PDB file of C-alpha atoms in Angstrom:
ATOM      1  CA  MET Y1217       0.368 -10.641  10.308  1.00 93.00           C
ATOM      2  CA  LYS Y1218       1.445  -9.221   7.069  1.00 96.00           C
ATOM      3  CA  VAL Y1219       1.039  -5.226   6.103  1.00 97.00           C
ATOM      4  CA  ALA Y1220       2.174  -3.552   2.800  1.00 97.00           C
ATOM      5  CA  VAL Y1221       3.131   0.053   2.663  1.00 98.00           C
ATOM      6  CA  PRO Y1222       3.290   1.950  -0.897  1.00 97.00           C
ATOM      7  CA  VAL Y1223       7.283   2.845  -1.425  1.00 98.00           C
ATOM      8  CA  GLU Y1224       9.856   3.959  -3.845  1.00 97.00           C
ATOM      9  CA  GLY Y1225      11.833   1.079  -3.669  1.00 97.00           C
ATOM     10  CA  GLU Y1226      14.742  -0.550  -1.347  1.00 97.00           C
ATOM     11  CA  ASN Y1227      15.414   2.896   0.670  1.00 98.00           C
ATOM     12  CA  LEU Y1228      11.698   2.149   1.692  1.00 98.00           C
ATOM     13  CA  VAL Y1229      10.465   5.959   1.434  1.00 98.00           C
ATOM     14  CA  ILE Y1230       6.856   6.351   1.335  1.00 98.00           C
ATOM     15  CA  VAL Y1231       5.001   7.251  -1.843  1.00 96.00           C
ATOM     16  CA  THR Y1232       2.271   9.605  -0.994  1.00 94.00           C
ATOM     17  CA  ARG Y1233       0.018   8.521  -4.093  1.00 90.00           C
ATOM     18  CA  THR Y1234      -0.525   5.028  -3.181  1.00 91.00           C
ATOM     19  CA  GLY Y1235      -1.733   3.458  -6.820  1.00 86.00           C
ATOM     20  CA  ARG Y1236       1.478   5.093  -8.708  1.00 88.00           C
ATOM     21  CA  ALA Y1237       3.970   3.940  -5.958  1.00 93.00           C
ATOM     22  CA  PRO Y1238       6.661   1.509  -7.849  1.00 95.00           C
ATOM     23  CA  TYR Y1239       6.718  -1.118  -4.922  1.00 96.00           C
ATOM     24  CA  PHE Y1240       4.491  -2.366  -1.955  1.00 97.00           C
ATOM     25  CA  ALA Y1241       7.115  -3.064   1.288  1.00 98.00           C
ATOM     26  CA  ILE Y1242       5.746  -6.040   2.817  1.00 98.00           C
ATOM     27  CA  PHE Y1243       6.342  -6.290   6.593  1.00 97.00           C
ATOM     28  CA  GLU Y1244       5.430  -9.347   9.088  1.00 96.00           C
ATOM     29  CA  CYS Y1245       4.340  -8.033  12.428  1.00 93.00           C
ATOM     30  CA  GLU Y1246       4.092  -9.882  15.610  1.00 89.00           C
ATOM     31  CA  ASP Y1247       4.467  -8.885  19.188  1.00 85.00           C
ATOM     32  CA  GLY Y1248       4.391  -5.535  18.599  1.00 85.00           C
ATOM     33  CA  ASN Y1249       7.386  -5.469  16.090  1.00 91.00           C
ATOM     34  CA  CYS Y1250       7.213  -5.336  12.295  1.00 95.00           C
ATOM     35  CA  LYS Y1251      10.123  -7.050  10.189  1.00 96.00           C
ATOM     36  CA  PHE Y1252      10.671  -6.350   6.772  1.00 98.00           C
ATOM     37  CA  LEU Y1253      10.350  -9.113   4.532  1.00 98.00           C
ATOM     38  CA  GLU Y1254      10.082  -8.244   0.704  1.00 97.00           C
ATOM     39  CA  LEU Y1255       9.153  -6.012  -2.214  1.00 97.00           C
ATOM     40  CA  ARG Y1256       6.526  -6.135  -4.358  1.00 96.00           C
ATOM     41  CA  GLU Y1257       5.984  -4.500  -7.643  1.00 93.00           C
ATOM     42  CA  ASN Y1258       2.959  -2.539  -8.003  1.00 90.00           C
ATOM     43  CA  GLY Y1259       1.996  -3.393 -11.907  1.00 81.00           C
ATOM     44  CA  HIS Y1260      -0.336  -0.413 -11.955  1.00 70.00           C
ATOM     45  CA  ALA Y1261       2.506   1.967 -11.407  1.00 67.00           C
ATOM     46  CA  LYS Y1262       4.537   0.183 -14.185  1.00 63.00           C
ATOM     47  CA  GLU Y1263       1.370   0.545 -16.510  1.00 61.00           C
ATOM     48  CA  HIS Y1264       1.241   4.080 -16.074  1.00 56.00           C
ATOM     49  CA  GLU Y1265       5.166   5.119 -15.489  1.00 53.00           C
ATOM     50  CA  HIS Y1266       5.362   7.397 -18.889  1.00 43.00           C
ATOM     51  CA  ASP Y1267       1.689   8.831 -17.771  1.00 48.00           C
ATOM     52  CA  HIS Y1268       3.374  12.192 -15.949  1.00 41.00           C
ATOM     53  CA  GLY Y1269      -0.683  13.413 -15.609  1.00 46.00           C
ATOM     54  CA  HIS Y1270      -1.747  14.093 -12.073  1.00 48.00           C
ATOM     55  CA  GLY Y1271      -5.823  13.434 -13.026  1.00 52.00           C
ATOM     56  CA  HIS Y1272      -7.495  10.209 -11.510  1.00 56.00           C
ATOM     57  CA  GLU Y1273      -9.201   7.743 -13.673  1.00 60.00           C
ATOM     58  CA  ALA Y1274     -13.354   8.040 -13.288  1.00 73.00           C
ATOM     59  CA  HIS Y1275     -14.768   5.627 -10.271  1.00 72.00           C
ATOM     60  CA  THR Y1276     -16.240   3.268 -12.435  1.00 79.00           C
ATOM     61  CA  GLU Y1277     -16.840  -0.662 -11.458  1.00 82.00           C
ATOM     62  CA  GLU Y1278     -14.276  -1.264 -14.722  1.00 84.00           C
ATOM     63  CA  GLU Y1279     -11.371   0.734 -12.949  1.00 79.00           C
ATOM     64  CA  ILE Y1280     -11.811  -0.701  -9.737  1.00 78.00           C
ATOM     65  CA  ASN Y1281     -11.636  -4.155 -11.178  1.00 80.00           C
ATOM     66  CA  HIS Y1282      -8.497  -2.842 -13.038  1.00 77.00           C
ATOM     67  CA  HIS Y1283      -7.265  -1.915  -9.514  1.00 76.00           C
ATOM     68  CA  HIS Y1284      -7.752  -5.151  -8.102  1.00 80.00           C
ATOM     69  CA  SER Y1285      -6.346  -7.137 -10.911  1.00 84.00           C
ATOM     70  CA  HIS Y1286      -3.364  -5.324  -9.748  1.00 76.00           C
ATOM     71  CA  ILE Y1287      -3.491  -5.762  -5.895  1.00 85.00           C
ATOM     72  CA  LYS Y1288      -4.297  -9.634  -6.699  1.00 84.00           C
ATOM     73  CA  ALA Y1289      -0.879  -9.833  -8.756  1.00 78.00           C
ATOM     74  CA  ALA Y1290       1.275  -8.379  -6.094  1.00 80.00           C
ATOM     75  CA  ASN Y1291      -0.335 -10.910  -3.662  1.00 87.00           C
ATOM     76  CA  LEU Y1292      -1.396  -8.023  -1.656  1.00 91.00           C
ATOM     77  CA  GLY Y1293      -4.223 -10.062   0.133  1.00 90.00           C
ATOM     78  CA  GLU Y1294      -2.467 -11.964   2.255  1.00 94.00           C
ATOM     79  CA  CYS Y1295      -1.812  -8.428   3.887  1.00 95.00           C
ATOM     80  CA  LYS Y1296      -4.123  -7.591   6.802  1.00 95.00           C
ATOM     81  CA  TYR Y1297      -3.737  -3.846   6.179  1.00 95.00           C
ATOM     82  CA  LEU Y1298      -2.436  -1.135   3.670  1.00 96.00           C
ATOM     83  CA  VAL Y1299      -0.758   1.959   5.583  1.00 97.00           C
ATOM     84  CA  CYS Y1300      -0.958   4.521   3.191  1.00 97.00           C
ATOM     85  CA  ARG Y1301      -1.035   8.691   2.720  1.00 97.00           C
ATOM     86  CA  ALA Y1302      -3.377   8.719  -0.248  1.00 94.00           C
ATOM     87  CA  LEU Y1303      -5.958   6.473  -1.461  1.00 92.00           C
ATOM     88  CA  GLY Y1304      -7.715   7.196  -4.872  1.00 88.00           C
ATOM     89  CA  PRO Y1305     -11.597   5.875  -4.686  1.00 90.00           C
ATOM     90  CA  ASN Y1306     -10.860   2.999  -7.200  1.00 87.00           C
ATOM     91  CA  MET Y1307      -7.890   1.741  -5.299  1.00 89.00           C
ATOM     92  CA  LYS Y1308      -9.863   2.302  -1.951  1.00 92.00           C
ATOM     93  CA  ASP Y1309     -12.719   0.109  -3.355  1.00 91.00           C
ATOM     94  CA  ALA Y1310      -9.875  -2.146  -4.693  1.00 90.00           C
ATOM     95  CA  VAL Y1311      -8.102  -2.527  -1.629  1.00 92.00           C
ATOM     96  CA  LEU Y1312     -11.522  -3.027   0.614  1.00 94.00           C
ATOM     97  CA  ARG Y1313     -12.668  -5.610  -1.912  1.00 92.00           C
ATOM     98  CA  GLU Y1314      -9.456  -7.625  -1.199  1.00 93.00           C
ATOM     99  CA  GLY Y1315     -10.205  -7.427   2.308  1.00 94.00           C
ATOM    100  CA  ILE Y1316      -7.729  -5.277   3.172  1.00 95.00           C
ATOM    101  CA  THR Y1317      -7.825  -2.410   6.166  1.00 94.00           C
ATOM    102  CA  PRO Y1318      -6.461   1.110   4.896  1.00 95.00           C
ATOM    103  CA  ILE Y1319      -4.760   3.082   7.722  1.00 95.00           C
ATOM    104  CA  MET Y1320      -4.097   6.293   6.740  1.00 95.00           C
ATOM    105  CA  ILE Y1321      -1.146   8.529   7.730  1.00 96.00           C
ATOM    106  CA  SER Y1322       0.826  11.786   6.813  1.00 94.00           C
ATOM    107  CA  LYS Y1323       4.074  13.141   6.553  1.00 94.00           C
ATOM    108  CA  LYS Y1324       4.558  13.974  10.144  1.00 95.00           C
ATOM    109  CA  ASP Y1325       4.257  10.095  11.242  1.00 95.00           C
ATOM    110  CA  GLY Y1326       7.499   9.739   9.229  1.00 96.00           C
ATOM    111  CA  GLU Y1327       9.365   9.343   5.718  1.00 97.00           C
ATOM    112  CA  THR Y1328      10.071   5.651   5.756  1.00 98.00           C
ATOM    113  CA  ALA Y1329       7.862   2.527   6.218  1.00 98.00           C
ATOM    114  CA  PRO Y1330       9.899   1.138   9.343  1.00 97.00           C
ATOM    115  CA  GLU Y1331       9.560   4.507  11.190  1.00 96.00           C
ATOM    116  CA  VAL Y1332       6.259   5.076  10.346  1.00 96.00           C
ATOM    117  CA  LEU Y1333       5.317   1.299  11.364  1.00 96.00           C
ATOM    118  CA  GLU Y1334       7.137   1.806  14.533  1.00 94.00           C
ATOM    119  CA  LYS Y1335       5.428   5.117  15.044  1.00 92.00           C
ATOM    120  CA  ILE Y1336       1.835   3.988  14.326  1.00 91.00           C
ATOM    121  CA  LYS Y1337       1.696   0.428  15.706  1.00 86.00           C
ATOM    122  CA  GLU Y1338      -0.903   0.946  18.364  1.00 82.00           C
ATOM    123  CA  LYS Y1339      -3.173   1.376  15.740  1.00 81.00           C
ATOM    124  CA  LEU Y1340      -2.692  -1.896  14.630  1.00 81.00           C
ATOM    125  CA  VAL Y1341      -4.685  -5.035  15.964  1.00 73.00           C
ATOM    126  CA  TRP Y1342      -2.240  -7.229  16.577  1.00 62.00           C
ATOM    127  CA  GLU Y1343      -3.149 -11.254  15.939  1.00 55.00           C
ATOM    128  CA  LEU Y1344      -2.512 -13.307  18.607  1.00 39.00           C
TER     129      LEU Y1344
END
């Protein structure tokens, strides 16, 4: 199964605000182990890279559809889980609409995607 994690880049450091993460790190998880596959650009973050405000978009059907279009563009629908620290209401609805299950983590779980996935692997329902 595939798992997505919002990250800064090749360093695989987790970004707290999922919608503003430059990339999603994609991992293939099998037999209790997760292997990094690739980075996929988050078009939503790129679209807002010069927006330094910390406000959230209104929780409307239009905004949910906007987030959903970026999730589809990053081909996250093939992921079973999105492991993240924070998920705004628009992004959450868009993720759920795509059939992805969010797993919420905190900073105490680790700073990088590989260390977090190792720590939380018991939360993942492994496919047989």
